[in-house]
Coordinates of C-alpha atoms and ligand atoms in Angstrom, one line a residue:
X1 CA 0.0 0.0 0.0
X2 CA 1.5 3.4 -1.0
X3 CA 1.5 6.0 1.6
X4 CA 1.2 9.6 0.4
X5 CA 1.6 12.4 2.9
X6 CA -1.7 14.3 3.5
X7 CA -0.1 17.6 2.8
X8 CA 0.8 16.4 -0.7
X9 CA -2.7 15.3 -1.6
X10 CA -3.8 18.8 -2.4
X11 CA -7.1 20.5 -1.7
X12 CA -7.8 18.5 1.4
X13 CA -9.4 20.9 3.9
X14 CA -9.5 19.3 7.4
X15 CA -12.9 19.5 9.0
X16 CA -13.7 19.5 12.7
X17 CA -13.7 15.7 13.1
X18 CA -10.4 15.5 11.2
X19 CA -8.8 18.1 13.4
X20 CA -10.2 16.7 16.7
X21 CA -9.9 13.0 16.2
X22 CA -7.8 12.0 13.2
X23 CA -4.0 11.8 13.0
X24 CA -2.2 12.4 9.7
X25 CA -1.8 8.7 9.6
X26 CA -5.6 8.2 9.9
X27 CA -6.1 10.7 7.0
X28 CA -3.5 8.9 4.9
X29 CA -5.2 5.5 5.5
X30 CA -8.6 7.0 4.6
X31 CA -7.2 8.4 1.3
X32 CA -5.8 5.0 0.5
X33 CA -9.2 3.5 1.3
X34 CA -11.0 5.9 -1.0
X35 CA -8.6 5.1 -3.8
X36 CA -9.2 1.4 -3.2
X37 CA -13.0 2.0 -3.2
X38 CA -12.7 4.0 -6.5
X39 CA -10.6 1.3 -8.1
X40 CA -12.2 -1.8 -6.8
X41 CA -15.8 -1.2 -5.6
X42 CA -17.4 1.7 -7.4
X43 CA -17.6 0.0 -10.8
X44 CA -19.0 -3.2 -9.2
X45 CA -21.5 -1.6 -6.8
X46 CA -24.4 -1.5 -9.3
X47 CA -23.8 -5.2 -10.3
X48 CA -24.0 -6.1 -6.6
X49 CA -27.5 -4.5 -6.2
X50 CA -30.0 -7.3 -6.2
X51 CA -27.3 -10.0 -6.5
X52 CA -28.2 -13.2 -4.7
X53 CA -24.7 -14.6 -5.5
X54 CA -22.1 -14.3 -2.7
X55 CA -19.4 -11.9 -3.8
X56 CA -16.0 -13.7 -3.8
X57 CA -13.6 -11.4 -5.6
X58 CA -14.2 -8.3 -3.6
X59 CA -14.0 -10.2 -0.3
X60 CA -10.6 -11.5 -1.3
X61 CA -9.6 -8.1 -2.7
X62 CA -10.1 -6.5 0.7
X63 CA -7.7 -9.0 2.1
X64 CA -5.1 -8.8 -0.7
X65 CA -4.9 -5.1 -0.4
X66 CA -4.2 -5.5 3.3
X67 CA -7.4 -4.0 4.7
X68 CA -8.0 -6.8 7.2
X69 CA -4.6 -6.0 8.7
X70 CA -5.6 -2.4 9.6
X71 CA -5.4 -2.9 13.3
X72 CA -3.0 -5.8 13.2
X73 CA 0.5 -4.8 14.5
X74 CA 3.2 -4.4 11.8
X75 CA 5.2 -7.3 13.4
X76 CA 2.4 -9.6 12.1
X77 CA 2.5 -7.9 8.7
X78 CA -0.4 -5.6 9.5
X79 CA -0.8 -1.8 9.1
X80 CA -0.8 -1.1 12.8
X81 CA -3.5 1.6 12.7
X82 CA -6.3 2.0 15.2
X83 CA -10.1 2.3 15.5
X84 CA -10.3 5.8 14.0
X85 CA -8.6 4.6 10.8
X86 CA -10.8 1.5 10.7
X87 CA -13.9 3.7 11.2
X88 CA -12.8 5.9 8.3
X89 CA -12.2 2.9 6.0
X90 CA -15.5 1.4 6.8
X91 CA -17.3 4.7 6.2
X92 CA -15.5 5.1 2.9
X93 CA -16.5 1.6 1.7
X94 CA -20.1 1.9 3.0
X95 CA -20.6 5.3 1.2
X96 CA -20.3 3.4 -2.0
X97 CA -21.5 -0.1 -1.1
X98 CA -23.1 -0.7 2.3
X99 CA -23.2 -4.5 1.8
X100 CA -19.5 -4.6 1.1
X101 CA -19.0 -2.4 4.2
X102 CA -21.0 -4.9 6.1
X103 CA -18.9 -7.8 4.7
X104 CA -15.7 -6.0 5.7
X105 CA -16.9 -5.4 9.2
X106 CA -18.2 -9.0 9.6
X107 CA -14.8 -10.4 8.8
X108 CA -13.2 -7.8 11.0
X109 CA -15.0 -9.3 14.0
X110 CA -13.1 -12.5 13.2
X111 CA -9.9 -10.6 13.3
X112 CA -10.6 -9.0 16.7
X113 CA -11.1 -12.3 18.4
X114 CA -7.6 -13.6 17.4
X115 CA -5.9 -10.2 17.8
X116 CA -7.1 -9.7 21.3
X117 CA -7.7 -13.2 22.8
X118 CA -5.2 -15.3 20.8
X119 CA -2.0 -16.6 22.3
X120 CA 1.4 -15.5 20.8
X121 CA 1.5 -18.8 18.9
X122 CA -2.1 -18.4 17.5
X123 CA -1.4 -14.8 16.6
X124 CA 1.8 -15.7 14.8
X125 CA -0.1 -18.5 12.9
X126 CA -3.2 -16.6 11.8
X127 CA -2.6 -12.8 11.9
X128 CA 0.0 -12.6 9.1
X129 CA -2.3 -14.8 6.9
X130 CA -5.2 -12.5 7.7
X131 CA -3.2 -9.4 7.0
X132 CA -2.1 -10.8 3.6
X133 CA -5.6 -11.7 2.7
X134 CA -5.0 -15.5 2.7
X135 CA -7.4 -16.1 5.6
X136 CA -10.9 -14.6 5.8
X137 CA -12.2 -15.1 9.4
X138 CA -15.9 -15.0 10.6
X139 CA -17.5 -14.9 13.9
X140 CA -20.1 -17.7 14.3
X141 CA -22.1 -17.2 17.5
X142 CA -25.8 -16.9 16.7
X143 CA -28.0 -20.0 16.6
X144 CA -31.7 -20.2 15.8
X145 CA -32.5 -20.2 19.5
X146 CA -29.6 -18.2 20.7
X147 CA -29.3 -14.7 19.3
X148 CA -29.5 -11.9 21.9
X149 CA -29.2 -14.5 24.6
X150 CA -26.1 -16.6 23.8
X151 CA -26.5 -18.4 27.1
X152 CA -29.0 -20.6 25.2
X153 CA -26.2 -21.8 22.8
X154 CA -26.7 -25.5 21.9
X155 CA -23.6 -26.3 19.8
X156 CA -21.2 -28.4 21.8
X157 CA -17.4 -28.8 22.0
X158 CA -16.3 -31.9 23.8
X159 CA -12.7 -32.3 24.8
X160 CA -11.2 -35.7 23.9
X161 CA -7.5 -35.6 24.6
X162 CA -5.8 -33.0 22.4
X163 CA -8.9 -32.5 20.3
X164 CA -12.3 -30.9 20.6
X165 CA -15.2 -32.6 18.8
X166 CA -17.6 -30.0 17.7
X167 CA -21.3 -30.7 17.0
X168 CA -24.0 -28.3 16.0
X169 CA -26.7 -29.0 13.4
X170 CA -30.4 -28.2 13.2
X171 CA -31.3 -25.9 16.1
X172 CA -27.7 -26.0 17.2
X173 CA -26.3 -24.8 13.9
X174 CA -24.7 -21.4 13.6
X175 CA -26.9 -19.0 11.6
X176 CA -26.6 -15.4 10.2
X177 CA -22.9 -15.9 10.0
X178 CA -21.6 -12.7 8.3
X179 CA -19.4 -13.6 5.3
X180 CA -20.3 -17.3 5.6
X181 CA -20.4 -17.9 1.8
X182 CA -18.0 -15.1 0.7
X183 CA -15.0 -17.4 0.8
X184 CA -14.5 -17.6 4.6
X185 CA -11.5 -19.6 5.6
X186 CA -11.8 -19.7 9.4
X187 CA -14.9 -19.6 11.6
X188 CA -14.7 -18.3 15.2
X189 CA -17.2 -20.5 16.9
X190 CA -18.8 -20.4 20.4
X191 CA -19.9 -23.8 21.7
X192 CA -20.6 -25.2 25.1
X193 CA -19.1 -28.0 27.1
X194 CA -21.6 -30.9 27.0
X195 CA -23.8 -31.0 30.1
X196 CA -23.3 -27.3 31.0
X197 CA -25.9 -24.6 30.9
X198 CA -25.9 -20.8 30.7
X199 CA -22.9 -18.7 29.8
X200 CA -20.3 -20.3 32.1
X201 CA -20.1 -23.4 29.9
X202 CA -19.3 -21.5 26.7
X203 CA -15.9 -21.8 24.9
X204 CA -14.5 -20.1 21.8
X205 CA -12.6 -22.1 19.1
X206 CA -11.4 -21.2 15.6
X207 CA -12.3 -23.8 13.1
X208 CA -10.8 -24.0 9.6
X209 CA -13.6 -23.9 7.0
X210 CA -12.2 -26.9 5.1
X211 CA -12.1 -29.2 8.1
X212 CA -14.1 -32.4 7.7
X213 CA -17.4 -32.0 9.6
X214 CA -17.9 -28.3 8.7
X215 CA -21.2 -28.1 6.9
X216 CA -22.1 -25.0 5.0
X217 CA -25.9 -24.4 4.6
X218 CA -27.7 -22.7 1.8
X219 CA -26.5 -19.1 1.3
X220 CA -28.6 -16.2 2.5
X221 CA -27.5 -13.1 0.5
X222 CA -28.2 -9.4 0.3
X223 CA -26.5 -7.7 -2.6
X224 CA -23.5 -10.0 -2.6
X225 CA -23.1 -10.1 1.2
X226 CA -23.9 -13.5 2.6
X227 CA -25.0 -14.4 6.2
X228 CA -25.9 -18.0 6.0
X229 CA -25.7 -21.2 8.2
X230 CA -22.7 -23.1 9.3
X231 CA -23.1 -26.5 11.0
X232 CA -20.7 -29.0 12.6
X233 CA -20.9 -32.8 12.5
X234 CA -18.3 -34.6 14.6
X235 CA -15.9 -32.0 13.5
X236 CA -12.5 -32.6 15.1
X237 CA -10.5 -29.4 16.0
X238 CA -7.1 -29.4 17.7
X239 CA -7.1 -28.1 21.3
X240 CA -4.6 -25.5 20.1
X241 CA -7.5 -23.8 18.3
X242 CA -9.0 -22.8 21.6
X243 CA -9.3 -19.0 22.0
X244 CA -9.0 -17.9 25.6
X245 CA -9.6 -20.4 28.3
X246 CA -12.4 -23.1 28.3
X247 CA -15.5 -21.4 29.7
X248 CA -14.5 -17.9 28.5
X249 CA -16.6 -18.0 25.3
X250 CA -19.1 -15.4 26.4
X251 CA -16.3 -13.0 27.3
X252 CA -14.5 -13.5 23.9
X253 CA -17.7 -13.0 22.0
X254 CA -19.0 -10.1 24.0
X255 CA -15.7 -8.2 24.2
X256 CA -15.2 -8.5 20.5
X257 CA -18.7 -7.4 19.6
X258 CA -18.7 -4.5 22.1
X259 CA -15.2 -3.2 21.2
X260 CA -15.2 -3.9 17.5
X261 CA -18.8 -4.7 16.5
X262 CA -20.4 -1.5 17.9
X263 CA -18.0 0.8 16.2
X264 CA -17.9 -1.3 13.0
X265 CA -21.7 -1.1 12.5
X266 CA -21.8 2.6 13.6
X267 CA -19.3 3.3 10.8
X268 CA -21.3 1.4 8.2
X269 CA -24.4 3.3 9.3
X270 CA -22.5 6.5 9.0
X271 CA -21.5 5.6 5.5
X272 CA -25.2 5.0 4.7
X273 CA -26.2 8.3 6.2
X274 CA -23.5 10.1 4.3
X275 CA -24.6 8.6 0.9
X276 CA -28.3 9.4 1.5
X277 CA -27.4 13.0 2.5
X278 CA -25.2 13.4 -0.7
X279 CA -27.9 11.8 -2.9
X280 CA -30.5 14.2 -1.4
X281 CA -28.3 17.2 -2.0
X282 CA -27.9 16.2 -5.7
X283 CA -31.6 15.6 -6.0
X284 CA -32.5 19.0 -4.6
X285 CA -30.0 20.8 -6.8
X286 CA -31.0 19.0 -10.0
X287 CA -34.8 18.6 -9.9
X288 CA -36.5 21.6 -11.4
X289 CA -39.6 22.8 -9.6
X290 CA -41.1 25.1 -12.3
X291 CA -40.4 25.9 -15.9
X292 CA -38.4 28.9 -14.6
X293 CA -35.9 26.2 -13.4
X294 CA -36.1 27.1 -9.8
X295 CA -34.9 24.0 -8.0
X296 CA -36.5 22.2 -5.0
X297 CA -33.8 23.5 -2.6
X298 CA -35.4 26.9 -2.8
X299 CA -38.5 25.7 -0.9
X300 CA -38.2 26.4 2.8
X301 CA -39.7 23.1 3.7
X302 CA -37.0 21.2 2.0
X303 CA -34.3 23.5 3.4
X304 CA -35.5 22.7 6.9
X305 CA -35.5 19.0 6.2
X306 CA -32.0 19.0 4.6
X307 CA -30.7 21.1 7.5
X308 CA -32.1 18.5 9.9
X309 CA -30.4 15.7 7.9
X310 CA -27.1 17.5 8.0
X311 CA -27.5 17.9 11.8
X312 CA -28.2 14.2 12.2
X313 CA -25.2 13.2 10.2
X314 CA -22.9 15.6 12.0
X315 CA -24.0 14.6 15.5
X316 CA -23.6 10.9 14.6
X317 CA -20.2 11.4 13.1
X318 CA -19.1 13.2 16.2
X319 CA -20.4 10.4 18.4
X320 CA -18.8 7.7 16.3
X321 CA -15.3 9.3 15.8
X322 CA -15.2 10.4 19.5
X323 CA -15.7 6.8 20.7
X324 CA -13.1 5.5 18.2
X325 CA -10.6 8.1 19.2
X326 CA -11.2 7.4 22.9
X327 CA -10.3 3.8 22.2
X328 CA -7.2 4.7 20.3
X329 CA -6.1 7.0 23.1
X330 CA -6.2 4.1 25.5
X331 CA -9.4 4.8 27.3
X332 CA -11.4 2.0 28.7
X333 CA -14.0 1.5 31.4
X334 CA -17.8 2.0 31.6
X335 CA -17.7 5.5 30.0
X336 CA -16.0 4.1 26.9
X337 CA -18.4 1.1 26.7
X338 CA -21.3 3.6 26.9
X339 CA -19.8 5.7 24.1
X340 CA -19.4 2.7 21.9
X341 CA -23.0 1.5 22.6
X342 CA -24.3 5.0 22.0
X343 CA -22.4 5.4 18.7
X344 CA -24.0 2.2 17.4
X345 CA -27.5 3.2 18.7
X346 CA -27.3 6.7 17.2
X347 CA -26.0 5.5 13.9
X348 CA -29.2 3.4 13.5
X349 CA -31.7 5.7 15.2
X350 CA -30.6 8.9 13.6
X351 CA -29.9 7.0 10.4
X352 CA -33.6 6.0 10.3
X353 CA -34.7 9.6 10.9
X354 CA -32.4 10.9 8.2
X355 CA -33.7 8.3 5.7
X356 CA -37.3 9.2 6.5
X357 CA -36.6 12.8 5.8
X358 CA -34.8 11.9 2.5
X359 CA -37.9 9.8 1.5
X360 CA -40.1 12.9 2.1
X361 CA -37.9 15.1 0.0
X362 CA -37.6 12.6 -2.8
X363 CA -41.3 11.9 -2.9
X364 CA -42.1 9.5 -5.8
X365 CA -38.5 9.5 -6.8
X366 CA -37.6 7.9 -3.5
X367 CA -38.9 4.7 -5.2
X368 CA -36.6 4.7 -8.2
X369 CA -33.2 5.6 -7.0
X370 CA -30.8 4.1 -4.3
X371 CA -33.0 5.2 -1.4
X372 CA -35.1 2.1 -1.0
X373 CA -32.0 -0.1 -0.8
X374 CA -30.4 2.3 1.7
X375 CA -33.4 2.0 3.9
X376 CA -33.2 -1.8 3.7
X377 CA -29.5 -1.8 4.5
X378 CA -30.1 0.4 7.6
X379 CA -33.1 -1.6 8.9
X380 CA -31.8 -5.1 8.2
X381 CA -28.1 -4.9 8.3
X382 CA -27.4 -2.3 11.0
X383 CA -30.2 -2.9 13.4
X384 CA -30.1 -6.6 14.3
X385 CA -26.6 -7.2 15.5
X386 CA -26.6 -5.6 18.9
X387 CA -30.2 -4.4 18.6
X388 CA -31.3 -0.9 19.6
X389 CA -33.1 -2.4 22.6
X390 CA -29.8 -3.9 23.9
X391 CA -28.0 -0.6 23.5
X392 CA -30.7 1.3 25.3
X393 CA -30.6 -1.3 28.1
X394 CA -26.8 -0.9 28.4
X395 CA -27.2 2.9 28.5
X396 CA -30.0 2.5 31.1
X397 CA -27.5 0.6 33.2
X398 CA -24.9 3.3 32.6
X399 CA -27.3 6.0 33.7
X400 CA -28.2 4.1 36.9
X401 CA -24.5 3.1 37.5
X402 CA -25.4 -0.5 37.6
X403 CA -23.1 -2.0 35.0
X404 CA -21.7 -5.2 36.4
X405 CA -18.4 -4.9 34.5
X406 CA -16.7 -3.0 31.7
X407 CA -15.9 -4.9 28.6
X408 CA -13.3 -2.4 27.5
X409 CA -11.5 -2.5 30.8
X410 CA -11.4 -6.3 30.7
X411 CA -10.2 -6.4 27.1
X412 CA -6.6 -7.7 26.9
X413 CA -4.0 -5.0 26.5
X414 CA -3.2 -6.0 22.9
X415 CA -5.8 -3.5 21.7
X416 CA -3.6 -0.6 22.9
X417 CA -0.4 -2.1 21.5
X418 CA -2.0 -2.6 18.1
X419 CA -2.4 1.1 17.7
X420 CA 1.0 2.2 16.4
X421 CA 0.1 5.8 15.7
Ligands
LIG501 C1 -27.1 -9.1 8.4 C2 -26.8 -9.8 9.7 C3 -25.5 -10.2 10.0 C4 -25.2 -10.9 11.1 N1 -23.9 -11.3 11.3 C5 -23.6 -12.2 12.4 C6 -22.3 -12.8 12.5 O1 -21.4 -12.5 11.7 N2 -22.2 -13.7 13.5 C7 -23.1 -14.0 14.4 O2 -22.9 -14.8 15.3 N3 -24.4 -13.4 14.3 C8 -24.7 -12.5 13.3 N4 -25.9 -12.0 13.2 C9 -26.9 -12.3 14.1 C10 -27.2 -11.2 15.1 O3 -26.1 -11.0 16.0 C11 -28.5 -11.5 15.9 O4 -29.5 -11.3 14.9 C12 -28.6 -10.7 17.1 O5 -27.8 -11.2 18.1 C13 -30.1 -10.7 17.6 O6 -30.5 -12.0 17.8 P1 -32.0 -12.5 17.2 O7 -32.1 -12.0 15.8 O8 -32.1 -14.0 17.4 O9 -33.0 -11.7 18.1 P2 -33.6 -12.0 19.5 O10 -32.5 -12.2 20.5 O11 -34.6 -13.2 19.4 O12 -34.3 -10.7 19.9 C14 -35.6 -10.3 19.3 C15 -36.0 -9.0 19.8 O13 -36.2 -9.0 21.2 C16 -35.3 -8.1 21.8 N5 -34.6 -8.7 23.0 C17 -34.3 -10.0 23.1 N6 -33.7 -10.2 24.3 C18 -33.6 -9.0 24.9 C19 -33.1 -8.5 26.2 N7 -32.6 -9.4 27.1 N8 -33.2 -7.2 26.5 C20 -33.8 -6.4 25.6 N9 -34.3 -6.7 24.4 C21 -34.2 -8.0 24.1 C22 -34.2 -7.7 20.8 O14 -33.7 -6.4 20.9 C23 -35.0 -7.9 19.5 O15 -35.7 -6.7 19.2 C24 -26.2 -11.2 12.0 C25 -27.5 -10.8 11.8 C26 -27.8 -10.1 10.6 C27 -29.2 -9.7 10.4

């Protein structure tokens, strides 16, 4: 990846977010991401719309260009950047293709698990492969009966000597696995020790996708992004694939989704908000109102709506980048957890409000452009993983001061070390 100093890029006027939260390095990474998006995604994005075929080339292309190594330390061949840079990359991708933004973020959850919970040996084995794009990792937690409540997990991992035998089909299969059919190489699976119940019996393992006993279900695809089923039938996995200690599965899953998942989805939502805002500005400027060519932006009612949309976008952008920068500066604890949860919540809630205003402004033309798809992306890609109800509940706990623990405070120190800014 070629690094060009920001000052040589010409015409780049730093805005408030850039000045407050982004380092020169973050800005450089964002420029490289925009170039990647222009070269690799823009031309493909209209083909992806409506596609029920899992996109394989772009998934690998993210990897081959090093993007899954964004927060991986340079000693493991990564870029060594932090959460702000990742947020900027995700926003840039999602401005052009929200489903590809979603795919990128889904695989990034797989990265987080190994980066922050893997042993030195595991990191040395998988992180360079991920950073080179040779290994696309998923996170496979959800089951038909265990979504928000992973304590109901049915898949089992039984220890037999140096091996775990993994079983999970039917109601114990993993479902809605982001990137399941986009060429995933390694699944991060949460399963329980047989005979246990609740969260204490859960364990995290990584399982190579080509292992005997891994059963890929039918693909479920939105615009090239797959989130299908993965099952396990007497699948033997070496004990060296255990992530964290036995019984720490809940912690591995929850810490990864709080510290990476919340920001990832907030950034995808921000990309959607930004593209809807841009599309609405173009629409207002171009659509003539009368034969005298006055455009719709001269109507006060539309000015008010667009002003509100701009405000929603700016407020959300501040929330998202502040949380990311807090993490990069080494903050942890309940305040940071709350900021991460709030960033995700606002990206969805304000995103919905922004899209509703855009629909009003577009009137009938809201049916024919990109807007209907953007509404679907927001409602069906951003909302479910870490639902608004859960975020509000966490924020209720924060307001009452009743959080039982802080995920960011418990997250292993690797997260700070990985930020080499
Ligand atoms: C596009 C997409 C990609 C996904 N990617 C992945 C992935 O990569 N890996 C993975 O493992 N999973 C993934 N998921 C699954 C996602 O994490 C789950 O959908 C999510 O955990 C919610 O589970 P559920 O859908 O079963 O809803 P449920 O848990 O059944 O919840 C249903 C409703 O009840 C509310 N609710 C339930 N329990 C509570 C509670 N205790 N407090 C407050 N409200 C509650 C919820 O907010 C929700 O509104 C993905 C889902 C989608 C749609």
